[in-house]
Amino acid sequence: MSGTTSQTDGPERGRALLPERLVSGYEAFLGGRFTLDQDRFRHLAEAGQKPRIMLIGCCDSRVPPEVIFDAEPGELFIVRNVANLVPPYGPNDDLHGTSAALEFGVVGLGVEHIVVMGHSGCGGVRAFVRGEANAGHAPLSPSDFIGKWISLINTAAARIEPAAAPLDDYIERLALASIVQGLVNLRTFPWIAGREQQGKLGLHGAYFGISRGTLLALDGVSGRFEPIAAGAHRAAFERPGSSGMIGPGEHNRTLL
């Protein structure tokens, strides 16, 4: 495909098999992190994975959990889907990618925490609000997948006030409500609800503001999304050259 791969011949022919950016990134990985963490990778290969935290995040390329949480290999068990949605428990003959990952993470790996993390400016939530299956493009046909998938947001939308101007504010409120609904849906899985009741599993909601790097977490008692590491965040923006601008929907404290 034009513009995506290198056409180098000879010993570097491998560069034609993958996008150039991936090859150069892999080379940087070999010369940097892999060299420093060879023992960790060797241990993970031999002992297997035992992550304590499972995170359900959005596919959005701007919100990489490993980067946001400075995670090492083996620390996070991550599932990413459009709009970081959690379907309710419903075993049938359909294919359930997120539910299968939940079963593997909870029952197979024994994770101790599940975090549902949304983010500002989510295209999936915006598409739902606009009544489209793919924001910014022609609606997808009934034979495709996104429209049915984001219909999971219906329940969250019913929990908050109807859309009103400005629409961006409503989209962010709906993104937060969808996180809360994701936690409700998690508790419909019997092996999740049982472990939570036994104190073996903690469920958490989080929201990341892309432009300013804010992180909010749900307080289950108050129902509010509270800022995390506010002091460290404030210090980051007091450094020379940092910007104090706040992006749409990235307030320090949000109430559902």
mmCIF file of C-alpha atoms in Angstrom:
data_model
loop_
_atom_site.group_PDB
_atom_site.id
_atom_site.type_symbol
_atom_site.label_atom_id
_atom_site.label_comp_id
_atom_site.label_asym_id
_atom_site.label_seq_id
_atom_site.Cartn_x
_atom_site.Cartn_y
_atom_site.Cartn_z
ATOM 1 C CA MET A 1 0.000 0.000 0.000
ATOM 2 C CA SER A 2 1.487 3.308 -1.071
ATOM 3 C CA GLY A 3 3.036 5.429 1.654
ATOM 4 C CA THR A 4 2.832 2.780 4.370
ATOM 5 C CA THR A 5 5.876 0.546 3.867
ATOM 6 C CA SER A 6 9.528 0.859 3.003
ATOM 7 C CA GLN A 7 10.672 -0.668 -0.275
ATOM 8 C CA THR A 8 14.243 -1.360 0.922
ATOM 9 C CA ASP A 9 15.767 -4.511 -0.650
ATOM 10 C CA GLY A 10 18.485 -6.885 0.573
ATOM 11 C CA PRO A 11 19.020 -7.514 4.291
ATOM 12 C CA GLU A 12 16.460 -4.831 5.142
ATOM 13 C CA ARG A 13 13.688 -6.489 3.156
ATOM 14 C CA GLY A 14 11.711 -6.860 6.400
ATOM 15 C CA ARG A 15 11.009 -3.169 6.202
ATOM 16 C CA ALA A 16 8.696 -3.870 3.259
ATOM 17 C CA LEU A 17 6.622 -6.288 5.323
ATOM 18 C CA LEU A 18 5.451 -3.840 7.983
ATOM 19 C CA PRO A 19 4.768 -0.095 8.047
ATOM 20 C CA GLU A 20 8.066 1.776 8.329
ATOM 21 C CA ARG A 21 6.956 3.434 11.563
ATOM 22 C CA LEU A 22 6.563 0.061 13.254
ATOM 23 C CA VAL A 23 9.946 -1.174 12.094
ATOM 24 C CA SER A 24 11.750 1.955 13.280
ATOM 25 C CA GLY A 25 9.864 1.828 16.562
ATOM 26 C CA TYR A 26 10.800 -1.803 17.076
ATOM 27 C CA GLU A 27 14.439 -0.969 16.432
ATOM 28 C CA ALA A 28 14.241 1.769 19.051
ATOM 29 C CA PHE A 29 12.631 -0.719 21.458
ATOM 30 C CA LEU A 30 15.456 -3.222 20.919
ATOM 31 C CA GLY A 31 18.097 -0.577 21.531
ATOM 32 C CA GLY A 32 16.342 0.900 24.539
ATOM 33 C CA ARG A 33 13.632 -0.617 26.698
ATOM 34 C CA PHE A 34 14.199 -4.244 25.713
ATOM 35 C CA THR A 35 17.902 -3.974 26.440
ATOM 36 C CA LEU A 36 17.176 -2.525 29.873
ATOM 37 C CA ASP A 37 14.309 -4.932 30.685
ATOM 38 C CA GLN A 38 15.532 -8.234 29.240
ATOM 39 C CA ASP A 39 15.274 -9.945 32.611
ATOM 40 C CA ARG A 40 11.658 -8.789 33.002
ATOM 41 C CA PHE A 41 10.678 -10.081 29.554
ATOM 42 C CA ARG A 42 12.462 -13.382 30.187
ATOM 43 C CA HIS A 43 10.643 -13.781 33.512
ATOM 44 C CA LEU A 44 7.268 -12.958 31.936
ATOM 45 C CA ALA A 45 7.893 -15.481 29.171
ATOM 46 C CA GLU A 46 8.769 -18.234 31.641
ATOM 47 C CA ALA A 47 6.417 -17.478 34.529
ATOM 48 C CA GLY A 48 3.435 -16.137 32.595
ATOM 49 C CA GLN A 49 1.450 -13.016 33.391
ATOM 50 C CA LYS A 50 -0.082 -12.117 36.735
ATOM 51 C CA PRO A 51 -1.416 -8.564 36.379
ATOM 52 C CA ARG A 52 -3.347 -7.181 39.347
ATOM 53 C CA ILE A 53 -5.248 -4.584 37.315
ATOM 54 C CA MET A 54 -7.533 -4.960 34.326
ATOM 55 C CA LEU A 55 -8.412 -1.820 32.387
ATOM 56 C CA ILE A 56 -11.220 -1.403 29.882
ATOM 57 C CA GLY A 57 -10.358 1.572 27.697
ATOM 58 C CA CYS A 58 -11.249 3.131 24.376
ATOM 59 C CA CYS A 59 -9.595 2.230 21.068
ATOM 60 C CA ASP A 60 -8.798 5.932 20.583
ATOM 61 C CA SER A 61 -5.111 6.208 19.670
ATOM 62 C CA ARG A 62 -4.740 9.319 21.851
ATOM 63 C CA VAL A 63 -5.429 7.442 25.096
ATOM 64 C CA PRO A 64 -2.776 4.713 25.604
ATOM 65 C CA PRO A 65 -3.160 3.266 29.144
ATOM 66 C CA GLU A 66 0.446 2.045 29.369
ATOM 67 C CA VAL A 67 1.698 5.574 28.700
ATOM 68 C CA ILE A 68 -0.804 7.351 30.965
ATOM 69 C CA PHE A 69 -0.031 5.071 33.912
ATOM 70 C CA ASP A 70 3.672 4.548 33.138
ATOM 71 C CA ALA A 71 3.085 0.789 33.219
ATOM 72 C CA GLU A 72 5.718 -1.880 32.754
ATOM 73 C CA PRO A 73 5.092 -5.028 30.684
ATOM 74 C CA GLY A 74 2.982 -7.483 32.658
ATOM 75 C CA GLU A 75 1.386 -4.908 34.941
ATOM 76 C CA LEU A 76 -1.893 -4.165 33.150
ATOM 77 C CA PHE A 77 -4.356 -6.489 31.442
ATOM 78 C CA ILE A 78 -5.950 -4.162 28.895
ATOM 79 C CA VAL A 79 -9.077 -4.439 26.777
ATOM 80 C CA ARG A 80 -9.804 -1.631 24.324
ATOM 81 C CA ASN A 81 -12.998 -1.199 22.356
ATOM 82 C CA VAL A 82 -14.970 1.620 20.763
ATOM 83 C CA ALA A 83 -16.058 4.030 23.555
ATOM 84 C CA ASN A 84 -14.758 1.785 26.375
ATOM 85 C CA LEU A 85 -18.146 0.070 26.716
ATOM 86 C CA VAL A 86 -19.056 -2.884 28.906
ATOM 87 C CA PRO A 87 -21.981 -5.022 27.738
ATOM 88 C CA PRO A 88 -24.228 -6.606 30.366
ATOM 89 C CA TYR A 89 -23.861 -10.300 31.110
ATOM 90 C CA GLY A 90 -25.618 -12.243 28.380
ATOM 91 C CA PRO A 91 -24.126 -15.586 27.353
ATOM 92 C CA ASN A 92 -25.465 -16.764 23.985
ATOM 93 C CA ASP A 93 -24.158 -17.825 20.594
ATOM 94 C CA ASP A 94 -22.913 -14.334 19.666
ATOM 95 C CA LEU A 95 -19.217 -13.473 19.750
ATOM 96 C CA HIS A 96 -18.392 -11.531 22.923
ATOM 97 C CA GLY A 97 -14.872 -10.114 22.807
ATOM 98 C CA THR A 98 -15.070 -7.823 25.829
ATOM 99 C CA SER A 99 -16.999 -10.352 27.913
ATOM 100 C CA ALA A 100 -14.488 -13.088 27.024
ATOM 101 C CA ALA A 101 -11.629 -10.820 28.107
ATOM 102 C CA LEU A 102 -13.436 -10.105 31.379
ATOM 103 C CA GLU A 103 -13.855 -13.813 32.035
ATOM 104 C CA PHE A 104 -10.201 -14.479 31.282
ATOM 105 C CA GLY A 105 -8.987 -11.545 33.383
ATOM 106 C CA VAL A 106 -11.181 -12.250 36.397
ATOM 107 C CA VAL A 107 -11.568 -16.031 36.393
ATOM 108 C CA GLY A 108 -8.350 -16.985 34.619
ATOM 109 C CA LEU A 109 -5.839 -14.402 35.844
ATOM 110 C CA GLY A 110 -7.487 -13.399 39.110
ATOM 111 C CA VAL A 111 -7.123 -9.636 38.672
ATOM 112 C CA GLU A 112 -7.860 -7.631 41.811
ATOM 113 C CA HIS A 113 -9.153 -4.451 40.164
ATOM 114 C CA ILE A 114 -11.133 -3.546 37.054
ATOM 115 C CA VAL A 115 -10.996 0.052 35.822
ATOM 116 C CA VAL A 116 -13.396 1.393 33.193
ATOM 117 C CA MET A 117 -11.655 4.447 31.727
ATOM 118 C CA GLY A 118 -13.299 6.917 29.368
ATOM 119 C CA HIS A 119 -11.831 10.095 27.941
ATOM 120 C CA SER A 120 -12.631 13.550 26.617
ATOM 121 C CA GLY A 121 -13.741 14.002 23.027
ATOM 122 C CA CYS A 122 -14.726 10.354 22.558
ATOM 123 C CA GLY A 123 -15.720 9.759 18.946
ATOM 124 C CA GLY A 124 -17.935 6.799 19.847
ATOM 125 C CA VAL A 125 -19.998 8.837 22.286
ATOM 126 C CA ARG A 126 -20.181 11.718 19.829
ATOM 127 C CA ALA A 127 -21.363 9.337 17.106
ATOM 128 C CA PHE A 128 -24.104 8.074 19.387
ATOM 129 C CA VAL A 129 -25.237 11.600 20.202
ATOM 130 C CA ARG A 130 -25.314 12.544 16.556
ATOM 131 C CA GLY A 131 -27.285 9.434 15.754
ATOM 132 C CA GLU A 132 -24.599 8.169 13.437
ATOM 133 C CA ALA A 133 -22.633 4.961 13.475
ATOM 134 C CA ASN A 134 -19.422 6.651 12.425
ATOM 135 C CA ALA A 135 -18.953 10.311 13.312
ATOM 136 C CA GLY A 136 -17.787 12.466 10.435
ATOM 137 C CA HIS A 137 -18.594 9.888 7.769
ATOM 138 C CA ALA A 138 -21.660 8.405 6.100
ATOM 139 C CA PRO A 139 -23.694 6.233 8.486
ATOM 140 C CA LEU A 140 -22.770 2.580 8.358
ATOM 141 C CA SER A 141 -25.203 0.048 6.956
ATOM 142 C CA PRO A 142 -27.232 -2.266 9.220
ATOM 143 C CA SER A 143 -24.852 -5.083 8.284
ATOM 144 C CA ASP A 144 -21.917 -3.387 10.005
ATOM 145 C CA PHE A 145 -21.024 -3.331 13.676
ATOM 146 C CA ILE A 146 -20.448 0.098 15.220
ATOM 147 C CA GLY A 147 -24.070 1.219 15.289
ATOM 148 C CA LYS A 148 -25.178 -1.833 17.245
ATOM 149 C CA TRP A 149 -22.161 -1.635 19.554
ATOM 150 C CA ILE A 150 -22.644 2.001 20.581
ATOM 151 C CA SER A 151 -26.346 1.354 21.187
ATOM 152 C CA LEU A 152 -25.043 0.133 24.558
ATOM 153 C CA ILE A 153 -24.892 3.852 25.438
ATOM 154 C CA ASN A 154 -28.711 4.025 25.388
ATOM 155 C CA THR A 155 -29.009 3.029 29.039
ATOM 156 C CA ALA A 156 -26.553 5.706 30.170
ATOM 157 C CA ALA A 157 -28.316 8.333 28.047
ATOM 158 C CA ALA A 158 -31.593 7.521 29.784
ATOM 159 C CA ARG A 159 -29.978 8.250 33.172
ATOM 160 C CA ILE A 160 -29.083 11.884 32.477
ATOM 161 C CA GLU A 161 -30.907 14.977 31.286
ATOM 162 C CA PRO A 162 -31.602 15.160 27.534
ATOM 163 C CA ALA A 163 -29.123 16.797 25.202
ATOM 164 C CA ALA A 164 -29.078 20.580 25.218
ATOM 165 C CA ALA A 165 -26.761 23.265 23.908
ATOM 166 C CA PRO A 166 -23.810 23.331 24.040
ATOM 167 C CA LEU A 167 -23.686 19.809 22.652
ATOM 168 C CA ASP A 168 -20.048 19.266 23.670
ATOM 169 C CA ASP A 169 -20.997 19.559 27.343
ATOM 170 C CA TYR A 170 -23.686 16.928 26.919
ATOM 171 C CA ILE A 171 -21.266 14.585 25.154
ATOM 172 C CA GLU A 172 -18.835 14.805 28.077
ATOM 173 C CA ARG A 173 -21.632 14.245 30.628
ATOM 174 C CA LEU A 174 -22.758 11.231 28.637
ATOM 175 C CA ALA A 175 -19.183 9.892 28.519
ATOM 176 C CA LEU A 176 -19.098 10.036 32.314
ATOM 177 C CA ALA A 177 -22.542 8.455 32.641
ATOM 178 C CA SER A 178 -21.423 5.668 30.322
ATOM 179 C CA ILE A 179 -18.512 4.893 32.639
ATOM 180 C CA VAL A 180 -20.937 4.607 35.551
ATOM 181 C CA GLN A 181 -23.192 2.340 33.488
ATOM 182 C CA GLY A 182 -20.173 0.230 32.593
ATOM 183 C CA LEU A 183 -19.651 -0.459 36.286
ATOM 184 C CA VAL A 184 -23.327 -1.353 36.658
ATOM 185 C CA ASN A 185 -22.984 -3.778 33.752
ATOM 186 C CA LEU A 186 -19.851 -5.319 35.258
ATOM 187 C CA ARG A 187 -21.887 -6.257 38.314
ATOM 188 C CA THR A 188 -24.283 -8.280 36.161
ATOM 189 C CA PHE A 189 -21.505 -10.844 35.635
ATOM 190 C CA PRO A 190 -21.974 -13.341 38.495
ATOM 191 C CA TRP A 191 -18.272 -14.089 38.925
ATOM 192 C CA ILE A 192 -17.537 -10.344 39.113
ATOM 193 C CA ALA A 193 -20.352 -9.505 41.540
ATOM 194 C CA GLY A 194 -19.426 -12.449 43.749
ATOM 195 C CA ARG A 195 -15.769 -11.482 43.984
ATOM 196 C CA GLU A 196 -16.623 -7.852 44.662
ATOM 197 C CA GLN A 197 -18.969 -8.853 47.495
ATOM 198 C CA GLN A 198 -16.216 -11.016 48.964
ATOM 199 C CA GLY A 199 -13.770 -8.109 48.878
ATOM 200 C CA LYS A 200 -11.561 -9.846 46.310
ATOM 201 C CA LEU A 201 -12.235 -7.470 43.412
ATOM 202 C CA GLY A 202 -12.492 -3.682 43.236
ATOM 203 C CA LEU A 203 -14.378 -1.863 40.466
ATOM 204 C CA HIS A 204 -13.351 1.663 39.471
ATOM 205 C CA GLY A 205 -14.340 4.379 37.016
ATOM 206 C CA ALA A 206 -11.839 6.849 35.521
ATOM 207 C CA TYR A 207 -11.829 9.621 32.933
ATOM 208 C CA PHE A 208 -8.804 11.082 31.129
ATOM 209 C CA GLY A 209 -8.715 14.613 29.718
ATOM 210 C CA ILE A 210 -6.525 14.439 26.639
ATOM 211 C CA SER A 211 -5.363 18.013 26.085
ATOM 212 C CA ARG A 212 -4.489 18.746 29.701
ATOM 213 C CA GLY A 213 -3.697 15.281 31.011
ATOM 214 C CA THR A 214 -6.280 15.419 33.783
ATOM 215 C CA LEU A 215 -7.323 12.179 35.452
ATOM 216 C CA LEU A 216 -10.622 11.888 37.311
ATOM 217 C CA ALA A 217 -11.856 8.891 39.284
ATOM 218 C CA LEU A 218 -15.373 8.049 40.406
ATOM 219 C CA ASP A 219 -16.193 8.325 44.100
ATOM 220 C CA GLY A 220 -18.802 5.615 44.512
ATOM 221 C CA VAL A 221 -20.291 7.272 47.596
ATOM 222 C CA SER A 222 -20.780 10.814 46.268
ATOM 223 C CA GLY A 223 -21.210 9.880 42.613
ATOM 224 C CA ARG A 224 -18.677 12.547 41.687
ATOM 225 C CA PHE A 225 -15.614 12.228 39.502
ATOM 226 C CA GLU A 226 -12.764 13.598 41.596
ATOM 227 C CA PRO A 227 -9.291 14.710 40.429
ATOM 228 C CA ILE A 228 -6.414 12.299 40.996
ATOM 229 C CA ALA A 229 -2.906 13.486 41.923
ATOM 230 C CA ALA A 230 -4.027 17.107 41.718
ATOM 231 C CA GLY A 231 -0.787 18.382 43.243
ATOM 232 C CA ALA A 232 1.406 16.561 40.726
ATOM 233 C CA HIS A 233 -0.831 17.748 37.899
ATOM 234 C CA ARG A 234 -0.627 21.353 39.089
ATOM 235 C CA ALA A 235 3.159 21.106 39.353
ATOM 236 C CA ALA A 236 3.376 19.811 35.784
ATOM 237 C CA PHE A 237 1.708 22.979 34.538
ATOM 238 C CA GLU A 238 3.872 25.247 36.650
ATOM 239 C CA ARG A 239 6.961 24.154 34.747
ATOM 240 C CA PRO A 240 8.352 26.578 32.143
ATOM 241 C CA GLY A 241 6.802 26.130 28.733
ATOM 242 C CA SER A 242 3.660 24.368 29.932
ATOM 243 C CA SER A 243 0.202 25.549 28.880
ATOM 244 C CA GLY A 244 -2.615 26.285 31.298
ATOM 245 C CA MET A 245 -5.315 25.862 28.670
ATOM 246 C CA ILE A 246 -8.186 23.513 29.471
ATOM 247 C CA GLY A 247 -9.747 21.485 26.665
ATOM 248 C CA PRO A 248 -13.500 20.988 26.208
ATOM 249 C CA GLY A 249 -14.983 18.829 28.933
ATOM 250 C CA GLU A 250 -11.756 18.693 30.945
ATOM 251 C CA HIS A 251 -12.883 20.343 34.147
ATOM 252 C CA ASN A 252 -11.100 19.475 37.367
ATOM 253 C CA ARG A 253 -14.301 18.278 39.041
ATOM 254 C CA THR A 254 -17.388 16.902 37.390
ATOM 255 C CA LEU A 255 -20.744 15.978 38.901
ATOM 256 C CA LEU A 256 -23.034 13.505 37.189
#
